[in-house]
Amino acid sequence: IIRFLNSNNPLDLLNFFYEYNLFRISQIADNKRIRSYSQKTLEVVMNRLDKTNKTQYSEILKKEGFKNIAKAIRNVAVNAIYLSRRNDEYKKIIHFGLASELKRASLTEKTLIEWLNNFCSTYNANLDRFAFANPDKKLPFSKIKQDDIENMMNLIEDYSQPRIVGSLLLAYGLASTSKKEEVETEVEETIE
C-alpha cells in the first residue's frame, strides 16, 4: 500500500488488493473471519484515482457484464466455501487458485479473454452438474450469460489494459458487497 501511496499507480493498489485477498481466502478456508474491503470502497478509491490521474477506470466497475462476472468470481472463491461448511456437495463448485490464475491471465488481452471464456464455461458447467446431481435443490448461484461475456470482452478490448481490467475484476469480485456481508444471507437462503 505504501508503494501505491508513493506512486499513485492503480496497479500498485490493485496488487495490494490481490495480496490481501489471497490472505483473506486462506483465512476463510481455515474457518477464520477477517474483514474485507467493500465494493463501495473500491468504487470511491477508483473515482478519486480517475480524478487525479485523468483516467476512467471507475467506469469499468459500472458495467453490468463486469459486475455479473465479478459476482461469479465471488461465488466460487468465497461463497462456495461458506456453503461447503454445511454441505459437502458445494465443495465441487469451489475454484481454488482463481486469484493467481486471473492475475497471470491478465498479462495480455489474448490470455485474459481465453481465461474469461474458460472460467465462464467451467462456472456454468459446474452449476449444470450441481443441478443434475441435486434435482431437488435450486442452483446456489446465477449462471453467467453470453451478454456478460461479450460485455467483458469489449471492456478488455476498449481499455487495452488487461492488467487493470483483470485486477479490477478480481478486486471487485472478492470485495464484500455494500450490504453487510451479503454472503451469509445468500448462504442461508440457499440452504433453506
mmCIF file of C-alpha atoms in Angstrom:
data_model
loop_
_atom_site.group_PDB
_atom_site.id
_atom_site.type_symbol
_atom_site.label_atom_id
_atom_site.label_comp_id
_atom_site.label_asym_id
_atom_site.label_seq_id
_atom_site.Cartn_x
_atom_site.Cartn_y
_atom_site.Cartn_z
ATOM 1 C CA ILE A 1 0.000 0.000 0.000
ATOM 2 C CA ILE A 2 2.964 2.298 0.669
ATOM 3 C CA ARG A 3 4.095 1.760 -2.911
ATOM 4 C CA PHE A 4 0.672 2.941 -4.130
ATOM 5 C CA LEU A 5 0.689 5.975 -1.835
ATOM 6 C CA ASN A 6 4.058 6.981 -3.251
ATOM 7 C CA SER A 7 3.268 6.272 -6.899
ATOM 8 C CA ASN A 8 -0.493 6.830 -7.259
ATOM 9 C CA ASN A 9 -0.340 3.939 -9.757
ATOM 10 C CA PRO A 10 -3.602 1.946 -9.777
ATOM 11 C CA LEU A 11 -1.710 -1.306 -10.414
ATOM 12 C CA ASP A 12 0.121 -0.897 -7.104
ATOM 13 C CA LEU A 13 -3.208 -0.536 -5.304
ATOM 14 C CA LEU A 14 -4.752 -3.460 -7.170
ATOM 15 C CA ASN A 15 -1.706 -5.593 -6.351
ATOM 16 C CA PHE A 16 -2.300 -4.818 -2.668
ATOM 17 C CA PHE A 17 -5.924 -5.995 -3.049
ATOM 18 C CA TYR A 18 -4.670 -9.166 -4.749
ATOM 19 C CA GLU A 19 -2.262 -9.994 -1.917
ATOM 20 C CA TYR A 20 -4.865 -9.159 0.724
ATOM 21 C CA ASN A 21 -7.434 -11.378 -0.988
ATOM 22 C CA LEU A 22 -5.037 -14.335 -1.080
ATOM 23 C CA PHE A 23 -4.607 -13.952 2.670
ATOM 24 C CA ARG A 24 -8.335 -13.430 3.244
ATOM 25 C CA ILE A 25 -9.414 -16.507 1.264
ATOM 26 C CA SER A 26 -6.918 -18.680 3.137
ATOM 27 C CA GLN A 27 -8.352 -17.381 6.418
ATOM 28 C CA ILE A 28 -11.929 -18.095 5.295
ATOM 29 C CA ALA A 29 -10.913 -21.623 4.244
ATOM 30 C CA ASP A 30 -9.462 -22.107 7.746
ATOM 31 C CA ASN A 31 -12.777 -21.029 9.327
ATOM 32 C CA LYS A 32 -11.366 -17.695 10.442
ATOM 33 C CA ARG A 33 -13.229 -14.440 9.973
ATOM 34 C CA ILE A 34 -11.424 -11.490 8.510
ATOM 35 C CA ARG A 35 -12.772 -8.158 7.342
ATOM 36 C CA SER A 36 -12.852 -7.332 3.698
ATOM 37 C CA TYR A 37 -12.850 -4.034 1.929
ATOM 38 C CA SER A 38 -16.185 -3.306 0.258
ATOM 39 C CA GLN A 39 -17.117 -2.838 -3.363
ATOM 40 C CA LYS A 40 -18.205 0.675 -2.399
ATOM 41 C CA THR A 41 -14.713 1.422 -1.031
ATOM 42 C CA LEU A 42 -13.160 0.230 -4.287
ATOM 43 C CA GLU A 43 -15.569 2.427 -6.271
ATOM 44 C CA VAL A 44 -14.685 5.509 -4.191
ATOM 45 C CA VAL A 45 -10.939 4.879 -4.477
ATOM 46 C CA MET A 46 -11.133 4.329 -8.240
ATOM 47 C CA ASN A 47 -13.237 7.500 -8.669
ATOM 48 C CA ARG A 48 -10.584 9.504 -6.820
ATOM 49 C CA LEU A 49 -7.810 7.911 -8.856
ATOM 50 C CA ASP A 50 -9.667 8.806 -12.041
ATOM 51 C CA LYS A 51 -9.815 12.447 -10.981
ATOM 52 C CA THR A 52 -6.151 12.516 -10.011
ATOM 53 C CA ASN A 53 -4.801 10.544 -12.981
ATOM 54 C CA LYS A 54 -7.335 11.682 -15.593
ATOM 55 C CA THR A 55 -8.375 8.071 -16.269
ATOM 56 C CA GLN A 56 -11.762 6.361 -16.477
ATOM 57 C CA TYR A 57 -11.187 3.080 -14.667
ATOM 58 C CA SER A 58 -14.172 3.594 -12.371
ATOM 59 C CA GLU A 59 -16.398 3.320 -15.458
ATOM 60 C CA ILE A 60 -15.388 -0.346 -15.718
ATOM 61 C CA LEU A 61 -16.989 -1.015 -12.334
ATOM 62 C CA LYS A 62 -20.370 0.216 -13.615
ATOM 63 C CA LYS A 63 -20.722 -2.260 -16.484
ATOM 64 C CA GLU A 64 -23.347 -4.974 -15.981
ATOM 65 C CA GLY A 65 -21.268 -7.779 -17.521
ATOM 66 C CA PHE A 66 -18.315 -6.814 -15.346
ATOM 67 C CA LYS A 67 -20.489 -6.902 -12.204
ATOM 68 C CA ASN A 68 -22.034 -10.267 -13.077
ATOM 69 C CA ILE A 69 -18.698 -11.943 -13.765
ATOM 70 C CA ALA A 70 -17.226 -10.383 -10.613
ATOM 71 C CA LYS A 71 -20.153 -11.874 -8.698
ATOM 72 C CA ALA A 72 -19.434 -15.278 -10.257
ATOM 73 C CA ILE A 73 -15.823 -14.961 -9.085
ATOM 74 C CA ARG A 74 -17.044 -14.196 -5.571
ATOM 75 C CA ASN A 75 -19.445 -17.133 -5.741
ATOM 76 C CA VAL A 76 -16.761 -19.732 -6.480
ATOM 77 C CA ALA A 77 -13.918 -18.173 -4.483
ATOM 78 C CA VAL A 78 -15.764 -17.122 -1.300
ATOM 79 C CA ASN A 79 -19.467 -18.008 -1.164
ATOM 80 C CA ALA A 80 -18.965 -21.673 -2.091
ATOM 81 C CA ILE A 81 -16.564 -22.051 0.840
ATOM 82 C CA TYR A 82 -19.279 -20.876 3.230
ATOM 83 C CA LEU A 83 -21.837 -23.183 1.599
ATOM 84 C CA SER A 84 -19.493 -26.171 1.755
ATOM 85 C CA ARG A 85 -19.334 -25.926 5.539
ATOM 86 C CA ARG A 86 -22.933 -27.126 5.652
ATOM 87 C CA ASN A 87 -22.992 -29.444 2.644
ATOM 88 C CA ASP A 88 -20.022 -31.179 1.004
ATOM 89 C CA GLU A 89 -21.791 -31.073 -2.370
ATOM 90 C CA TYR A 90 -20.830 -27.394 -2.655
ATOM 91 C CA LYS A 91 -17.114 -28.214 -2.483
ATOM 92 C CA LYS A 92 -17.329 -29.189 -6.151
ATOM 93 C CA ILE A 93 -18.120 -25.568 -7.019
ATOM 94 C CA ILE A 94 -15.128 -24.005 -5.200
ATOM 95 C CA HIS A 95 -12.465 -22.691 -7.579
ATOM 96 C CA PHE A 96 -9.161 -22.820 -5.720
ATOM 97 C CA GLY A 97 -6.321 -20.805 -7.227
ATOM 98 C CA LEU A 98 -8.655 -18.457 -9.089
ATOM 99 C CA ALA A 99 -6.882 -15.282 -7.945
ATOM 100 C CA SER A 100 -3.478 -16.482 -9.156
ATOM 101 C CA GLU A 101 -4.929 -17.737 -12.443
ATOM 102 C CA LEU A 102 -6.628 -14.427 -13.153
ATOM 103 C CA LYS A 103 -3.543 -12.416 -12.260
ATOM 104 C CA ARG A 104 -1.393 -14.489 -14.654
ATOM 105 C CA ALA A 105 -4.036 -14.311 -17.386
ATOM 106 C CA SER A 106 -4.225 -10.524 -17.115
ATOM 107 C CA LEU A 107 -0.792 -10.016 -18.668
ATOM 108 C CA THR A 108 -2.171 -9.808 -22.220
ATOM 109 C CA GLU A 109 -5.563 -9.213 -23.827
ATOM 110 C CA LYS A 110 -5.423 -12.616 -25.518
ATOM 111 C CA THR A 111 -4.726 -14.576 -22.338
ATOM 112 C CA LEU A 112 -7.315 -12.609 -20.365
ATOM 113 C CA ILE A 113 -10.007 -13.305 -22.979
ATOM 114 C CA GLU A 114 -9.023 -17.002 -23.043
ATOM 115 C CA TRP A 115 -9.189 -17.153 -19.244
ATOM 116 C CA LEU A 116 -12.545 -15.372 -19.236
ATOM 117 C CA ASN A 117 -14.058 -17.821 -21.739
ATOM 118 C CA ASN A 118 -12.662 -20.810 -19.859
ATOM 119 C CA PHE A 119 -13.805 -19.501 -16.462
ATOM 120 C CA CYS A 120 -17.331 -18.749 -17.679
ATOM 121 C CA SER A 121 -17.798 -22.106 -19.403
ATOM 122 C CA THR A 122 -16.414 -24.000 -16.382
ATOM 123 C CA TYR A 123 -18.555 -21.961 -13.981
ATOM 124 C CA ASN A 124 -21.749 -22.651 -15.943
ATOM 125 C CA ALA A 125 -20.836 -26.335 -16.441
ATOM 126 C CA ASN A 126 -20.264 -26.762 -12.690
ATOM 127 C CA LEU A 127 -23.680 -25.250 -11.999
ATOM 128 C CA ASP A 128 -25.226 -27.627 -14.567
ATOM 129 C CA ARG A 129 -23.520 -30.600 -12.877
ATOM 130 C CA PHE A 130 -24.758 -29.389 -9.491
ATOM 131 C CA ALA A 131 -28.325 -29.120 -10.833
ATOM 132 C CA PHE A 132 -28.123 -32.619 -12.337
ATOM 133 C CA ALA A 133 -26.746 -34.148 -9.113
ATOM 134 C CA ASN A 134 -29.210 -32.235 -6.911
ATOM 135 C CA PRO A 135 -32.510 -32.030 -8.804
ATOM 136 C CA ASP A 136 -34.414 -31.149 -5.630
ATOM 137 C CA LYS A 137 -32.236 -28.081 -4.879
ATOM 138 C CA LYS A 138 -32.223 -24.734 -6.594
ATOM 139 C CA LEU A 139 -28.979 -23.524 -8.113
ATOM 140 C CA PRO A 140 -26.848 -21.808 -5.486
ATOM 141 C CA PHE A 141 -25.815 -19.057 -7.919
ATOM 142 C CA SER A 142 -26.959 -17.461 -11.166
ATOM 143 C CA LYS A 143 -25.310 -18.561 -14.392
ATOM 144 C CA ILE A 144 -23.197 -16.211 -16.497
ATOM 145 C CA LYS A 145 -24.968 -15.041 -19.650
ATOM 146 C CA GLN A 146 -23.417 -14.642 -23.089
ATOM 147 C CA ASP A 147 -24.122 -10.893 -22.913
ATOM 148 C CA ASP A 148 -21.945 -10.685 -19.789
ATOM 149 C CA ILE A 149 -19.050 -12.383 -21.561
ATOM 150 C CA GLU A 150 -19.370 -10.141 -24.612
ATOM 151 C CA ASN A 151 -19.538 -7.059 -22.371
ATOM 152 C CA MET A 152 -16.298 -8.111 -20.656
ATOM 153 C CA MET A 153 -14.549 -8.824 -23.952
ATOM 154 C CA ASN A 154 -15.498 -5.353 -25.153
ATOM 155 C CA LEU A 155 -14.103 -3.830 -21.946
ATOM 156 C CA ILE A 156 -10.827 -5.692 -22.384
ATOM 157 C CA GLU A 157 -10.512 -4.523 -25.983
ATOM 158 C CA ASP A 158 -11.731 -0.952 -25.339
ATOM 159 C CA TYR A 159 -9.344 -0.276 -22.465
ATOM 160 C CA SER A 160 -6.376 -2.175 -23.947
ATOM 161 C CA GLN A 161 -5.060 -2.582 -20.403
ATOM 162 C CA PRO A 162 -5.684 -6.196 -19.457
ATOM 163 C CA ARG A 163 -3.763 -5.902 -16.182
ATOM 164 C CA ILE A 164 -6.073 -3.109 -14.999
ATOM 165 C CA VAL A 165 -9.272 -4.814 -16.184
ATOM 166 C CA GLY A 166 -8.297 -8.228 -14.776
ATOM 167 C CA SER A 167 -7.086 -6.779 -11.481
ATOM 168 C CA LEU A 168 -10.257 -4.719 -11.096
ATOM 169 C CA LEU A 169 -12.368 -7.789 -11.855
ATOM 170 C CA LEU A 170 -10.606 -9.738 -9.136
ATOM 171 C CA ALA A 171 -10.618 -6.898 -6.592
ATOM 172 C CA TYR A 172 -14.310 -6.140 -7.159
ATOM 173 C CA GLY A 173 -15.282 -9.805 -7.223
ATOM 174 C CA LEU A 174 -13.632 -10.574 -3.914
ATOM 175 C CA ALA A 175 -14.752 -7.393 -2.139
ATOM 176 C CA SER A 176 -17.679 -7.543 0.240
ATOM 177 C CA THR A 177 -20.958 -6.268 -1.098
ATOM 178 C CA SER A 178 -22.428 -2.989 0.070
ATOM 179 C CA LYS A 179 -24.784 -4.863 2.344
ATOM 180 C CA LYS A 180 -23.180 -6.259 5.462
ATOM 181 C CA GLU A 181 -21.594 -9.480 4.234
ATOM 182 C CA GLU A 182 -24.422 -10.464 1.928
ATOM 183 C CA VAL A 183 -22.646 -13.811 1.646
ATOM 184 C CA GLU A 184 -24.131 -15.224 4.817
ATOM 185 C CA THR A 185 -27.636 -14.142 3.802
ATOM 186 C CA GLU A 186 -27.217 -15.767 0.399
ATOM 187 C CA VAL A 187 -25.865 -18.912 2.046
ATOM 188 C CA GLU A 188 -28.801 -19.142 4.442
ATOM 189 C CA GLU A 189 -31.306 -18.673 1.595
ATOM 190 C CA THR A 190 -29.605 -21.353 -0.483
ATOM 191 C CA ILE A 191 -29.550 -23.875 2.355
ATOM 192 C CA GLU A 192 -33.224 -23.419 3.237
#
